[in-house]
Amino acid sequence: GAVVSQHPSWVICKSGTSVKIECRSLDFQATTMFWYRQFPKQSLMLMATSNEGSKATYEQGVEKDKFLINHASLTLSTLTVTSAHPEDSSFYICSAQISPSGSYGYTFGSGTRLTVV
Amino acid sequence: KQEVTQIPAALSVPEGENLVLNCSFTDSAIYNLQWFRQDPGKGLTSLLLIQSSQREQTSGRLNASLDKSSGRSTLYIAASQPGDSATYLCAVLDDYKLSFGAGTTVTVRA
């Protein structure tokens, strides 16, 4: 149980275009989802926390106008990278709390490899 | 600010040897600690979750201990196999935010 499905697994886009990444909780309701970015051989960097029905909370240094997050339902959160540039190329992973407090841990999507050319 | 450190950064062992992976954190006021496995280009798979009130958790060949007062956790993998080759990440939860270590990349040689 507690599976998070993330799509697409990889995407290549041209500079200046926008890319949308979806994260769905399949068998539970995810009130809160998290979006991470991971650079090669580095750990996960939290970008933002999305709460269903409200605005996302962005970490310091993350451009909210570039990385648009929408959490319109209890099972779906999306991250849209707008006007993508090569420096946005990275591995993006979503996560959800298995319980509202996180006491039962977190489950992660399979990640999306974004390459901007 | 919570800081999580994992030592060593990389580890290579022959098949059958036991693995010992270390994780330390600076703020002991945590709710729980979770160990994950990450294969190249993939997401994270949860291995073990230890609540702050617990001392250890076991699952098959995996055993994780937690010493909250000293800010340390250790993941033991018994009788390693080539399929155990991956990066192992530990993460601590405090104030409803996960903080990750940089991971230990394990290679098990056949």
XYZ file of C-alpha atoms in Angstrom:
227
model
C 0.000 0.000 0.000
C 0.809 3.713 0.040
C 1.995 3.930 -3.537
C 2.815 7.160 -5.314
C 2.866 7.117 -9.099
C 4.940 9.739 -10.890
C 4.854 10.520 -14.607
C 6.604 10.893 -16.906
C 9.724 8.970 -15.885
C 11.793 10.989 -18.295
C 11.234 13.947 -20.594
C 13.314 15.953 -23.037
C 12.167 19.450 -23.911
C 13.441 22.485 -25.754
C 14.559 25.629 -23.963
C 11.706 28.014 -23.340
C 8.994 25.391 -23.212
C 7.086 24.190 -20.156
C 6.956 20.701 -18.747
C 4.397 19.220 -16.373
C 5.172 16.382 -13.979
C 2.350 14.517 -12.244
C 2.355 12.752 -8.937
C -0.613 10.613 -7.893
C -1.303 8.753 -4.677
C -2.888 5.494 -5.802
C -4.315 3.913 -2.686
C -4.448 6.666 -0.107
C -5.289 10.328 0.170
C -2.287 12.606 0.295
C -3.179 15.863 1.987
C 0.422 16.960 1.712
C 2.921 16.198 -1.023
C 6.517 17.238 -1.374
C 8.653 17.996 -4.409
C 12.377 17.359 -4.395
C 15.192 17.961 -6.808
C 18.274 15.784 -6.919
C 21.572 16.608 -8.579
C 23.996 13.834 -9.586
C 25.632 12.134 -6.609
C 23.866 14.490 -4.219
C 21.011 14.096 -1.818
C 17.472 15.298 -2.232
C 16.769 18.994 -1.965
C 13.265 19.930 -0.871
C 11.776 22.432 -3.298
C 8.279 22.890 -1.996
C 5.455 21.476 0.060
C 2.027 21.324 -1.522
C -1.184 21.102 0.430
C -4.464 20.121 -1.152
C -6.562 23.147 -1.920
C -4.038 25.774 -0.895
C -0.911 27.453 -2.167
C 2.355 25.598 -2.039
C 5.078 26.565 0.390
C 8.409 27.034 -1.340
C 11.834 26.595 0.211
C 14.200 29.503 0.253
C 15.873 30.055 -3.086
C 13.259 28.196 -5.144
C 11.553 30.377 -7.765
C 7.829 29.957 -7.331
C 7.108 31.476 -10.736
C 9.368 28.958 -12.455
C 8.241 25.896 -10.549
C 4.452 26.002 -10.410
C 2.858 23.517 -8.057
C -0.803 22.613 -8.048
C -2.470 20.245 -5.593
C -6.050 20.320 -6.764
C -7.176 17.047 -5.252
C -6.239 14.657 -2.460
C -4.624 12.302 -4.947
C -2.884 14.550 -7.450
C -0.117 17.113 -7.285
C 1.610 18.581 -10.326
C 4.875 20.407 -10.822
C 5.194 22.559 -13.926
C 8.624 23.790 -14.906
C 7.928 26.951 -16.887
C 10.200 28.418 -19.541
C 12.676 25.639 -18.950
C 16.400 26.218 -19.405
C 19.288 23.754 -19.491
C 20.124 24.533 -15.865
C 16.710 23.146 -14.905
C 17.817 19.737 -16.131
C 17.704 17.489 -13.111
C 15.961 14.578 -11.416
C 12.675 15.545 -9.778
C 10.970 13.331 -7.193
C 7.655 13.705 -5.428
C 6.757 12.323 -2.042
C 3.736 12.008 0.203
C 3.172 11.441 3.886
C 1.543 8.107 4.518
C -0.290 9.621 7.470
C -1.105 13.300 8.121
C 1.662 13.684 10.692
C 4.277 11.687 8.847
C 4.505 9.251 11.729
C 4.125 6.307 9.385
C 6.860 7.573 7.112
C 6.964 8.832 3.583
C 6.549 7.204 0.216
C 8.223 8.413 -2.944
C 7.485 8.456 -6.637
C 9.853 6.875 -9.123
C 11.238 10.226 -10.217
C 11.344 12.206 -13.456
C 14.547 12.852 -15.374
C 14.191 16.238 -17.085
C 16.621 17.187 -19.823
C 16.328 20.637 -21.360
C 18.106 21.068 -24.679
C 18.838 23.443 11.263
C 19.019 19.666 11.127
C 22.112 18.250 9.427
C 22.327 14.602 8.470
C 25.655 12.963 7.684
C 26.259 9.535 6.231
C 29.578 7.754 6.430
C 31.111 6.302 4.374
C 30.100 7.953 1.118
C 30.905 4.781 -0.784
C 31.533 1.171 0.113
C 32.630 -1.857 -1.919
C 32.494 -5.331 -0.438
C 32.644 -8.919 -1.683
C 29.444 -10.889 -1.784
C 28.526 -12.447 1.544
C 30.115 -9.792 3.703
C 27.972 -7.880 6.209
C 27.383 -4.190 5.529
C 27.386 -1.444 8.151
C 26.099 1.976 7.110
C 26.170 4.941 9.464
C 23.932 7.960 9.777
C 24.268 10.834 12.243
C 22.052 13.842 12.851
C 22.618 17.020 14.811
C 19.221 17.654 16.434
C 17.907 14.750 18.497
C 14.356 16.125 18.621
C 13.118 13.872 15.841
C 9.835 12.049 15.323
C 11.303 9.170 13.372
C 14.125 8.069 11.095
C 13.677 6.303 7.803
C 16.158 4.355 5.683
C 15.696 4.320 1.913
C 17.265 2.578 -1.017
C 17.760 4.341 -4.348
C 18.775 2.573 -7.528
C 20.403 4.662 -10.295
C 17.859 6.912 -12.004
C 15.039 5.696 -9.792
C 12.983 6.957 -6.911
C 13.334 5.997 -3.264
C 12.178 2.711 -1.787
C 11.523 2.688 1.943
C 13.431 0.002 3.813
C 12.852 0.616 7.492
C 11.123 3.223 9.645
C 12.147 3.675 13.267
C 9.988 5.785 15.559
C 11.776 8.025 18.044
C 10.666 5.768 20.914
C 12.139 2.661 19.304
C 15.693 1.356 19.441
C 15.678 -0.827 16.351
C 13.706 -2.295 13.479
C 14.305 -5.467 11.511
C 13.166 -6.694 8.134
C 14.710 -9.826 6.712
C 18.458 -9.287 6.343
C 18.134 -5.637 7.320
C 18.418 -4.262 10.824
C 18.459 -0.604 11.761
C 19.279 0.785 15.178
C 18.556 4.234 16.550
C 20.296 6.047 19.395
C 18.402 9.293 19.527
C 20.358 10.788 22.404
C 23.635 10.502 20.537
C 22.075 11.331 17.174
C 23.042 8.109 15.440
C 21.516 5.327 13.412
C 23.136 2.298 11.856
C 21.824 0.110 9.062
C 23.116 -3.446 9.014
C 22.709 -5.632 5.955
C 23.611 -9.249 6.585
C 25.164 -11.550 3.998
C 25.286 -8.971 1.219
C 24.319 -9.886 -2.342
C 25.066 -8.165 -5.671
C 21.411 -7.112 -5.741
C 22.062 -4.997 -2.660
C 24.175 -2.650 -4.766
C 22.483 0.763 -4.557
C 22.631 4.068 -2.731
C 21.225 4.031 0.779
C 19.797 7.223 2.233
C 18.733 7.997 5.755
C 16.230 10.715 6.542
C 15.041 12.167 9.836
C 11.666 13.764 10.411
C 11.454 16.812 12.637
C 8.867 19.590 12.638
C 7.135 17.652 9.854
C 10.072 18.056 7.503
C 12.386 15.350 6.217
C 16.111 15.993 6.202
C 18.261 13.667 4.120
C 21.838 12.556 4.270
C 23.867 12.469 1.059
C 23.774 8.690 1.010
C 26.167 5.756 0.982
C 26.715 4.101 -2.385
C 27.205 0.383 -1.934
C 28.762 -2.000 -4.449
C 28.641 -5.706 -3.721
C 31.118 -7.631 -5.870
C 30.155 -11.108 -7.030
